[in-house]
PDB file of C-alpha atoms in Angstrom:
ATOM      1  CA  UNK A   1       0.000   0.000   0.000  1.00  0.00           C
ATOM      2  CA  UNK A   2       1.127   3.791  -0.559  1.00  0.00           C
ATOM      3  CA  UNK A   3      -0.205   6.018   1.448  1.00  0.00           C
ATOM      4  CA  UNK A   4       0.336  10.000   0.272  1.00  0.00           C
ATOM      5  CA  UNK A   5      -0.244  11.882   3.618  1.00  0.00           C
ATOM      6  CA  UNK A   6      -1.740  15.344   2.780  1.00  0.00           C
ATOM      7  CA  UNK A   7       1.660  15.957   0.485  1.00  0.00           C
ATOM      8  CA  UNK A   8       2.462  19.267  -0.326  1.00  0.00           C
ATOM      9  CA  UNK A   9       5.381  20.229  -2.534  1.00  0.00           C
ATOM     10  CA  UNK A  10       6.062  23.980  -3.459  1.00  0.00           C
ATOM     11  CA  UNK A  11       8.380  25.952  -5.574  1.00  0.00           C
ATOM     12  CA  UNK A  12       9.224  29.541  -6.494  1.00  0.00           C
ATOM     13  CA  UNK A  13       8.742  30.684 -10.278  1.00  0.00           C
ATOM     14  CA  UNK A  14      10.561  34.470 -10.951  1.00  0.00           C
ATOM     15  CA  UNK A  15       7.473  34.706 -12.794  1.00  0.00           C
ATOM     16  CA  UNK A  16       4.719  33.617 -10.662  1.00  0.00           C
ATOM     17  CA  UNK A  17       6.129  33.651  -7.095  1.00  0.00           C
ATOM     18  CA  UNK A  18       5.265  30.693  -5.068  1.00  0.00           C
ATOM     19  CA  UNK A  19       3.864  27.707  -7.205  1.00  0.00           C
ATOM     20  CA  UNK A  20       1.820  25.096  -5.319  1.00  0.00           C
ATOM     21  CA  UNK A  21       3.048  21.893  -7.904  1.00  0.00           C
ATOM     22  CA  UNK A  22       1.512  19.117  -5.222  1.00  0.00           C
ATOM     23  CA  UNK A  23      -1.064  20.708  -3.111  1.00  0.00           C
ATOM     24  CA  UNK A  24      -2.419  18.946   0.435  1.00  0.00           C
ATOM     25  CA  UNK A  25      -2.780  15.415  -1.512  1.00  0.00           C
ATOM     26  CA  UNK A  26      -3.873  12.824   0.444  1.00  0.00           C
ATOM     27  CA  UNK A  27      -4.871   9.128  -1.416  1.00  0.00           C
ATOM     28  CA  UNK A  28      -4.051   5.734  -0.311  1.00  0.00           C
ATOM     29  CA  UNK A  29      -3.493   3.218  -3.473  1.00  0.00           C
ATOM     30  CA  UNK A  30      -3.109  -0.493  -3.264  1.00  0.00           C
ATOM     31  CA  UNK A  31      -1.667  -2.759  -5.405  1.00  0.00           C
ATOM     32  CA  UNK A  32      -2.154  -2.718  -9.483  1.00  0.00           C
ATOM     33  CA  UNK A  33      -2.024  -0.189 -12.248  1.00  0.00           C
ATOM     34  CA  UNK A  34      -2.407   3.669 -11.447  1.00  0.00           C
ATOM     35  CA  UNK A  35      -2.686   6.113 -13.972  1.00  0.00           C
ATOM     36  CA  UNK A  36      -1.944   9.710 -13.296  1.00  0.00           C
ATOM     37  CA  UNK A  37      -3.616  12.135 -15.721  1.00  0.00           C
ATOM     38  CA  UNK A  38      -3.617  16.110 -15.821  1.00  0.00           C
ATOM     39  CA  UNK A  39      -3.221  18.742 -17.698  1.00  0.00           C
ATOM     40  CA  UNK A  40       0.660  20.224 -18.205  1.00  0.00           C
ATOM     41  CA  UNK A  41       1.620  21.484 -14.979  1.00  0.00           C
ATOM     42  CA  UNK A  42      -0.889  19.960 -13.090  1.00  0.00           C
ATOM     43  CA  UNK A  43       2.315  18.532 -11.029  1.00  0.00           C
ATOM     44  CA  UNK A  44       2.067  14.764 -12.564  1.00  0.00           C
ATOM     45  CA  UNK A  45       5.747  14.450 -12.572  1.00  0.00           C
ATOM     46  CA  UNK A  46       6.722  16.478  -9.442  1.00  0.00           C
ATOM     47  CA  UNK A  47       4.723  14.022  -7.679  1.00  0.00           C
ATOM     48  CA  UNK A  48       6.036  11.031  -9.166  1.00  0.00           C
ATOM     49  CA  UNK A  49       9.731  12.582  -8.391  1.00  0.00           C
ATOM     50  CA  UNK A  50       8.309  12.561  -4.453  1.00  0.00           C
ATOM     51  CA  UNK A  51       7.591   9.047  -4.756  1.00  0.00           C
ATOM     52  CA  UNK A  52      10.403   7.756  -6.445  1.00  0.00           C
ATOM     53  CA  UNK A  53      12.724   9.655  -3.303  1.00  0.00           C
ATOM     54  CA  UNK A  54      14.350  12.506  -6.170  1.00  0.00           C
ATOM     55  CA  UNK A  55      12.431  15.098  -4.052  1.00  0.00           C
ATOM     56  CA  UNK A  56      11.353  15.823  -0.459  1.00  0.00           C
ATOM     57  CA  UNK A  57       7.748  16.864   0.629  1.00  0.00           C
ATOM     58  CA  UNK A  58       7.251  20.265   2.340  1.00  0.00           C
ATOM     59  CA  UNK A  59       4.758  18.841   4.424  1.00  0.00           C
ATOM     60  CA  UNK A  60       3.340  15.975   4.644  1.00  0.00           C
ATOM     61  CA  UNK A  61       4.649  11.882   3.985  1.00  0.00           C
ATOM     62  CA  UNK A  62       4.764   9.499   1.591  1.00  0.00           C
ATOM     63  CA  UNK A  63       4.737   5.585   2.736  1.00  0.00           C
ATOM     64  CA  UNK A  64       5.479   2.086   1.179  1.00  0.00           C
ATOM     65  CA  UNK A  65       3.813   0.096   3.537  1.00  0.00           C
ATOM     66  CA  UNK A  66       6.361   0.951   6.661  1.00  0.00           C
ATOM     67  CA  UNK A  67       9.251   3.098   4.625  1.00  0.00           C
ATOM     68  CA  UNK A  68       8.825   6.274   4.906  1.00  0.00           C
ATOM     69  CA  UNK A  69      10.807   8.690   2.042  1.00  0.00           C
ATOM     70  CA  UNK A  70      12.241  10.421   4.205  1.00  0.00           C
ATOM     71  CA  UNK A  71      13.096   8.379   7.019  1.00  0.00           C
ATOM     72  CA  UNK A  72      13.915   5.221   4.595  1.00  0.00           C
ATOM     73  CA  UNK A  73      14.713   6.315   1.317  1.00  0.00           C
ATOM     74  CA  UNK A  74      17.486   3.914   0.835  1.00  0.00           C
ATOM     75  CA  UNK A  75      14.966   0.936   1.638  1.00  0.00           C
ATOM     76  CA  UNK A  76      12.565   2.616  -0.303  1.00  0.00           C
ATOM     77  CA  UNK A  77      14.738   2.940  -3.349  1.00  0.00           C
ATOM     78  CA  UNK A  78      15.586  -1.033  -2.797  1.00  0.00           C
ATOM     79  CA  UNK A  79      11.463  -1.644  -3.711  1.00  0.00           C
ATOM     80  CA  UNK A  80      11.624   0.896  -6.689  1.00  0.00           C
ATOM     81  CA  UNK A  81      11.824   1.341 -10.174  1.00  0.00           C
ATOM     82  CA  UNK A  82      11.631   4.408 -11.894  1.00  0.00           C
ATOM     83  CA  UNK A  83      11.662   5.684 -15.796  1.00  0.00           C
ATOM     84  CA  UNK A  84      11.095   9.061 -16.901  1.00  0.00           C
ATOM     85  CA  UNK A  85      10.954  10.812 -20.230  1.00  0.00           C
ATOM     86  CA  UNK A  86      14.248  11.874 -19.466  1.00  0.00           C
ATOM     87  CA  UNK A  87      15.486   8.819 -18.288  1.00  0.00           C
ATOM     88  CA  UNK A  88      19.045   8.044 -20.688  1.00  0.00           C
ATOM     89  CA  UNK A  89      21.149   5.235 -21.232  1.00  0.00           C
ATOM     90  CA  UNK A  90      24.890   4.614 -21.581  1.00  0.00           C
ATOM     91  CA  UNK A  91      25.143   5.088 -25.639  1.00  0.00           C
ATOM     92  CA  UNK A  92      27.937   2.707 -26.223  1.00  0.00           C
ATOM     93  CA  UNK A  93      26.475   0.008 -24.157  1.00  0.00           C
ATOM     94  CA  UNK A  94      24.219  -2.738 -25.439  1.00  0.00           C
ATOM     95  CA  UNK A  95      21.245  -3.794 -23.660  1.00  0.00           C
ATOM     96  CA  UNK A  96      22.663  -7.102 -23.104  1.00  0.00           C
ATOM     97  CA  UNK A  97      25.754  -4.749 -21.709  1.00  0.00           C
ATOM     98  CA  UNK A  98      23.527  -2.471 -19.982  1.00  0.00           C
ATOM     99  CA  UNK A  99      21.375  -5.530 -17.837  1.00  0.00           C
ATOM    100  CA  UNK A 100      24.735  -7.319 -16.922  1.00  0.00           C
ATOM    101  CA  UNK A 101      25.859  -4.254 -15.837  1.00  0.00           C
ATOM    102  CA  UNK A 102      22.738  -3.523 -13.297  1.00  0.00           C
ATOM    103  CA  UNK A 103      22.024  -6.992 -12.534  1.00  0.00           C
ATOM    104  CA  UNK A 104      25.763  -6.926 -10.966  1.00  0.00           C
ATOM    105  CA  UNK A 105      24.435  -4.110  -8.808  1.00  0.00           C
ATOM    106  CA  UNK A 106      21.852  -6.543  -7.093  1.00  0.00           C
ATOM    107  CA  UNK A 107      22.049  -8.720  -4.037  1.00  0.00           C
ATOM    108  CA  UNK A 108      21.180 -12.100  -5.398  1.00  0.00           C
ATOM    109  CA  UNK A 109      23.803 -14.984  -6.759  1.00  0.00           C
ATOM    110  CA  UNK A 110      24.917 -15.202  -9.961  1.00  0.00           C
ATOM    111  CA  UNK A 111      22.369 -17.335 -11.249  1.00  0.00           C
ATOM    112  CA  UNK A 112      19.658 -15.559 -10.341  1.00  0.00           C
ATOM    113  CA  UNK A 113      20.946 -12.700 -11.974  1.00  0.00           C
ATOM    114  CA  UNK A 114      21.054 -14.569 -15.409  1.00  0.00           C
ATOM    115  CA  UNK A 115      17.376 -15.700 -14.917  1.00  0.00           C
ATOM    116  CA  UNK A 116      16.517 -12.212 -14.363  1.00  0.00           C
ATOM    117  CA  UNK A 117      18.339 -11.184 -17.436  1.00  0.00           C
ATOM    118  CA  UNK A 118      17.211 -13.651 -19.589  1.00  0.00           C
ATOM    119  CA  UNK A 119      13.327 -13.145 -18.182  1.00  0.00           C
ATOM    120  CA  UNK A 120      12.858  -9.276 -18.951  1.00  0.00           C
ATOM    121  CA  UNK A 121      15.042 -10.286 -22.700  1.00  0.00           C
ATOM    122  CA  UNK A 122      12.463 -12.206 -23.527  1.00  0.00           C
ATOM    123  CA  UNK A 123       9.489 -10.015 -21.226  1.00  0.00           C
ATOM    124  CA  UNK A 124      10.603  -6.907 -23.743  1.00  0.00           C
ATOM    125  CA  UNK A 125      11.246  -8.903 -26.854  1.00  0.00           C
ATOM    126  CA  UNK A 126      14.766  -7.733 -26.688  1.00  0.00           C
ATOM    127  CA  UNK A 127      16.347 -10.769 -28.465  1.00  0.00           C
ATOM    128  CA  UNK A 128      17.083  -9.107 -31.962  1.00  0.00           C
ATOM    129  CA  UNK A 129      18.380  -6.529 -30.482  1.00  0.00           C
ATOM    130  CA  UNK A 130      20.454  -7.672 -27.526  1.00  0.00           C
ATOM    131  CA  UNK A 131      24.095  -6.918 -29.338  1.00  0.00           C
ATOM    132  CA  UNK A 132      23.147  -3.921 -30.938  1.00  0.00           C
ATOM    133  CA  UNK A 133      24.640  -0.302 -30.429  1.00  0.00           C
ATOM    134  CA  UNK A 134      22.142   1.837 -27.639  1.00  0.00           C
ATOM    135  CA  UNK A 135      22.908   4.620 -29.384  1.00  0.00           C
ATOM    136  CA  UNK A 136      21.409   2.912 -32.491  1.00  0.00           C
ATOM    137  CA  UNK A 137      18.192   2.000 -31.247  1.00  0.00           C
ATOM    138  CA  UNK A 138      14.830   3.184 -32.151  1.00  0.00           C
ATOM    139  CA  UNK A 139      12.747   5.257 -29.527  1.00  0.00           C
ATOM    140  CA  UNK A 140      10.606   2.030 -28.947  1.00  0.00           C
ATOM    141  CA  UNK A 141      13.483  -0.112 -28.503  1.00  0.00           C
ATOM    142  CA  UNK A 142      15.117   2.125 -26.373  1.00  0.00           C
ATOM    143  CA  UNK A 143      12.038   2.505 -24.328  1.00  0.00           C
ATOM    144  CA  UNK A 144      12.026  -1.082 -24.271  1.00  0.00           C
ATOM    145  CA  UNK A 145      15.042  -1.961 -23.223  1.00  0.00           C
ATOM    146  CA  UNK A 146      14.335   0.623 -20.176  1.00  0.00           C
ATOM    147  CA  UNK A 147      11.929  -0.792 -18.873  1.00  0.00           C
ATOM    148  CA  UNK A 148      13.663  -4.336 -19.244  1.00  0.00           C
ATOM    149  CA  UNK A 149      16.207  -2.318 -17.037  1.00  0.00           C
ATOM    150  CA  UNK A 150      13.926  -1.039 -14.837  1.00  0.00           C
ATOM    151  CA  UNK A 151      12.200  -4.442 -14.000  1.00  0.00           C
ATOM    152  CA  UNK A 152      15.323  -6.151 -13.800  1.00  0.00           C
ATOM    153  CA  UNK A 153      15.362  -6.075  -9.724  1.00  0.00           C
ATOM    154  CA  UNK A 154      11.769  -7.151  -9.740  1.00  0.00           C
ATOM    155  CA  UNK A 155      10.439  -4.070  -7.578  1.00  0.00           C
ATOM    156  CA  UNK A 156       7.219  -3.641  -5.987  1.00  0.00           C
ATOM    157  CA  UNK A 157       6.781  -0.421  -6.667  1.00  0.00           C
ATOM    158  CA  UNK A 158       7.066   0.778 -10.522  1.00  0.00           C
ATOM    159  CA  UNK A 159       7.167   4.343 -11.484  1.00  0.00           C
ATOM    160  CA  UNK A 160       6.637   4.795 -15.316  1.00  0.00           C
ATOM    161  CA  UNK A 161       6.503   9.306 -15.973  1.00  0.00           C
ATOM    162  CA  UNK A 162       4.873   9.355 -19.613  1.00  0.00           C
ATOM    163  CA  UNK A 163       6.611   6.171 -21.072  1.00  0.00           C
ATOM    164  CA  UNK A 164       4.857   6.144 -24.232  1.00  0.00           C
ATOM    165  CA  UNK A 165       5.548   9.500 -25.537  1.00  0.00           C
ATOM    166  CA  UNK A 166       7.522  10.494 -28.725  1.00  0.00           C
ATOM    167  CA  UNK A 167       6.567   6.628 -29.543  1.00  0.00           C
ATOM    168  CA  UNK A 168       5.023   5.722 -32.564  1.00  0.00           C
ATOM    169  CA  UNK A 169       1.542   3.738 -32.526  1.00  0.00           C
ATOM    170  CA  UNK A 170       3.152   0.247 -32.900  1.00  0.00           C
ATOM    171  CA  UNK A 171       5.945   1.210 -30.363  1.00  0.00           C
ATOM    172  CA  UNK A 172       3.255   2.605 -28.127  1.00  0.00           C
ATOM    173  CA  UNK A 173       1.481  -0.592 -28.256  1.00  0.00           C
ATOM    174  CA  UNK A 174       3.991  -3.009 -27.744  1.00  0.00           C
ATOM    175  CA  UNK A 175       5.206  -0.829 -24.807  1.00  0.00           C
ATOM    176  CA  UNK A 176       1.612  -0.946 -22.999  1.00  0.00           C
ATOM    177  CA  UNK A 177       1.492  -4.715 -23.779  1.00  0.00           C
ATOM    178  CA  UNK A 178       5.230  -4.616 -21.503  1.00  0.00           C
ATOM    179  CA  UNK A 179       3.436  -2.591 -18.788  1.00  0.00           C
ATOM    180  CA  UNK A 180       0.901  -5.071 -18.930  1.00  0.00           C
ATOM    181  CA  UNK A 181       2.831  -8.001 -18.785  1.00  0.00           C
ATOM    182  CA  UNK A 182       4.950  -6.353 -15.444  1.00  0.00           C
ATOM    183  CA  UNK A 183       2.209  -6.477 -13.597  1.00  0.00           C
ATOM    184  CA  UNK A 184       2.143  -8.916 -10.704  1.00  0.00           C
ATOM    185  CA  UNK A 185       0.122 -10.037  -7.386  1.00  0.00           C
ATOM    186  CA  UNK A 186       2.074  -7.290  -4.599  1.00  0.00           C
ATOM    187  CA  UNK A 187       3.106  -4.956  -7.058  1.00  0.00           C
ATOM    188  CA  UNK A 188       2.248  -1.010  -7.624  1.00  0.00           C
ATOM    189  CA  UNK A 189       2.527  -0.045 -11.098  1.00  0.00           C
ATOM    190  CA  UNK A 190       2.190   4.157 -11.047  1.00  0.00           C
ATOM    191  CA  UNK A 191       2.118   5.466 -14.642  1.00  0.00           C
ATOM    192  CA  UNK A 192       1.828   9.240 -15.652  1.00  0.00           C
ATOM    193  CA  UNK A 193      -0.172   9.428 -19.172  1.00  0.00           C
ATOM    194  CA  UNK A 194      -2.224  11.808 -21.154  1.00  0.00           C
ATOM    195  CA  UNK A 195      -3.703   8.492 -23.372  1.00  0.00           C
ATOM    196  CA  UNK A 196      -6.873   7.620 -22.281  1.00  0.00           C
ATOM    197  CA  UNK A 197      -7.021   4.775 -24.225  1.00  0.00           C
ATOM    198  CA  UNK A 198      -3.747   3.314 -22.242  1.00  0.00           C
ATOM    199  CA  UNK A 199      -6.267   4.308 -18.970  1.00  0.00           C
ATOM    200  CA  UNK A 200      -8.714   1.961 -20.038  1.00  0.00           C
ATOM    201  CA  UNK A 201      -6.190  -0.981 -21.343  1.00  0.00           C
ATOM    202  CA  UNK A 202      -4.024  -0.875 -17.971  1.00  0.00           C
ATOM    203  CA  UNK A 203      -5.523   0.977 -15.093  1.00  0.00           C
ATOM    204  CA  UNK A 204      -7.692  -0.362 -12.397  1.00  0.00           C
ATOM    205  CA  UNK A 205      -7.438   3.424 -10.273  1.00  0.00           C
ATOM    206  CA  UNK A 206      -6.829   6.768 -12.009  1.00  0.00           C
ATOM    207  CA  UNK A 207      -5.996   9.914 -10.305  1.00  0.00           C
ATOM    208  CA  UNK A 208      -6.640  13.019 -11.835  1.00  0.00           C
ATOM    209  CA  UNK A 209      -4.743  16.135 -10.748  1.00  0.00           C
ATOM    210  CA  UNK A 210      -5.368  19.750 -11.582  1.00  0.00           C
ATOM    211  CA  UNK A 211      -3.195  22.553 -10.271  1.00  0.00           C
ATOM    212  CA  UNK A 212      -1.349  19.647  -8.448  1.00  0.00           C
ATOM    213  CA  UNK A 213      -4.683  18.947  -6.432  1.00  0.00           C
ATOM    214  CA  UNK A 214      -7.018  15.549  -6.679  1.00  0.00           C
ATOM    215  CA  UNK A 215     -10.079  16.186  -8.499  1.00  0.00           C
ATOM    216  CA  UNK A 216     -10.911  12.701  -8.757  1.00  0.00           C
ATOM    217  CA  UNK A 217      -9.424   9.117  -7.691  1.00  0.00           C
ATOM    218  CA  UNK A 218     -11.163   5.909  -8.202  1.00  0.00           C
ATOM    219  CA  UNK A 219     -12.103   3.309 -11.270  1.00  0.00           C
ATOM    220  CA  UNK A 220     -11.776   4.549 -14.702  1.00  0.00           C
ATOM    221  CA  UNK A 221     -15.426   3.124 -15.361  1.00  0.00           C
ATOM    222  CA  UNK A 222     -16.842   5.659 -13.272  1.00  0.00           C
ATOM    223  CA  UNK A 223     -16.076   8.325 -15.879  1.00  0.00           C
ATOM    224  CA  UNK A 224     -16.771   6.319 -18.974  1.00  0.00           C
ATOM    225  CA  UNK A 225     -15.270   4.314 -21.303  1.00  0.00           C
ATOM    226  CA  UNK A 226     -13.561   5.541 -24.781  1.00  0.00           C
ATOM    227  CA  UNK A 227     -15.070   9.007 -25.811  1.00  0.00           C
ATOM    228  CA  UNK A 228     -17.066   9.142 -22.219  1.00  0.00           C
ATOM    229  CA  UNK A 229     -14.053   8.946 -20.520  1.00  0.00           C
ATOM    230  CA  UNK A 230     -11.779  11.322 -22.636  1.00  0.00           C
ATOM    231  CA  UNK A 231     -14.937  14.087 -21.769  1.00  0.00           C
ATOM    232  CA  UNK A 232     -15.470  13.036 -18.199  1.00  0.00           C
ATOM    233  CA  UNK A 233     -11.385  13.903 -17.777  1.00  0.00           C
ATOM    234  CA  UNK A 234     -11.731  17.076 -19.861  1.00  0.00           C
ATOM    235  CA  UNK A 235     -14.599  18.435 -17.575  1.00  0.00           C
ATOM    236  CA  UNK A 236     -12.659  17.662 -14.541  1.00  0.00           C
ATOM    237  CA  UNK A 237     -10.178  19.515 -16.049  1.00  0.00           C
ATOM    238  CA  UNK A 238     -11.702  22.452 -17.756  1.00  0.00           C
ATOM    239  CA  UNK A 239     -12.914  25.394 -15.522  1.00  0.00           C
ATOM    240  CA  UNK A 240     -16.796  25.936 -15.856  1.00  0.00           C
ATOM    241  CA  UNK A 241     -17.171  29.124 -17.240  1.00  0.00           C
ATOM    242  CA  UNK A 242     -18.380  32.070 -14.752  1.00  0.00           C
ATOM    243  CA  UNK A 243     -22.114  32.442 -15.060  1.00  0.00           C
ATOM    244  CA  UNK A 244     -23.169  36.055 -16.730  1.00  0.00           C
ATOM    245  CA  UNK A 245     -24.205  38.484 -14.783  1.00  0.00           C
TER     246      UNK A 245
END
């Protein structure tokens, strides 16, 4: 279970002043898929970088079960895996390079490590690829071989920050059909997106944020389904205009 304890997270804009990017959240969210949706801004990925231990609440806490993020951050981080849009990859390694070179990061024998290896290679369809350049791959691939990395420690908490964008549709779709296939009895899968149609393929709980606030958290279904959805999100999202006078 994570439990988000009336989180707040602020920062200063020259612009603006004081900018309220996670404001007085408070949601508990068991096991399965999550999908975060918002407009830009809306603080989607400030709140995924409190999670994932890259920032520190205001006010506030964040738990995994018992760890807290900021008491425990190194057990924390033990549980986690985390991709980003910005998330980038040794160029000269290959992905067969890049997993032996995690996988000797973890605290299991050596065999287990191959099994892991040789699990997510064939999880992410990474066998035609395996020897190949990173710095060669396509954006799918190398989103791909990401996640492969990202899985490769088996963690129970997954955070995925827009993994499907700047992917073409067939990329997109195999890489949804990876989230899918990571998910697991125990295991929190927490995936910013602004594709409702990866909401209704993967999510069992979305949480919509607007100017880093909950404006709704529960089943998908309750919205809608395809074009119901999309406009049950988009009035959440859109302001009502003032009444006239």
């Amino acid at each position: 279970m994570l439990i988000l304890d009336h989180v707040c997270k602020s920062f200063y804009d020259p612009g603006r002043g004081e900018v309220k990017a996670v404001d007085d959240l408070h949601v508990q969210i068991a096991p399965g898929v999550l999908a975060l949706v918002g407009a830009n801004g809306a603080g989607k990925s400030t709140l995924l970088r409190l999670i994932a231990t890259l920032l520190t609440p205001d006010s506030g806490s964040i738990r995994l079960d018992d760890l807290d993020t900021r008491r425990d951050p190194d057990a924390l981080r033990a549980r986690l895996g985390y991709l980003s849009t910005t998330t980038r990859l040794y160029p000269r390694f290959t992905p067969h390079e890049l997993l032996r070179h995690v996988a000797g990061f973890l605290p299991v024998d050596a065999a287990t490590k191959r099994e892991r290896i040789a699990a997510v290679v064939a999880q992410f369809n990474l066998g035609d690829i395996l020897d190949q350049r990173i710095q060669g791959l396509s954006t799918g691939q190398l989103q791909r071989a990401n996640l492969a990395r990202t899985l490769l420690a088996d963690p129970d908490l997954l955070v995925l920050d827009e993994p499907t964008t700047g992917l073409d549709l067939v990329a997109a779709d195999q890489l949804v059909a990876a989230v899918r296939a990571a998910r697991r009895p125990g295991r929190l899968i927490l995936m910013a997106t602004h594709v409702m149609r990866e909401v209704e393929l993967l999510a069992d709980q979305l949480l919509v944020l607007a100017r880093g606030r909950a404006v709704f958290y529960g089943p998908p279904a309750t919205l809608g389904s395809g074009e119901h959805l999309t406009a049950g999100v988009l009035r959440l999202l859109t302001p009502a205009e003032p009444s006239a006078p």
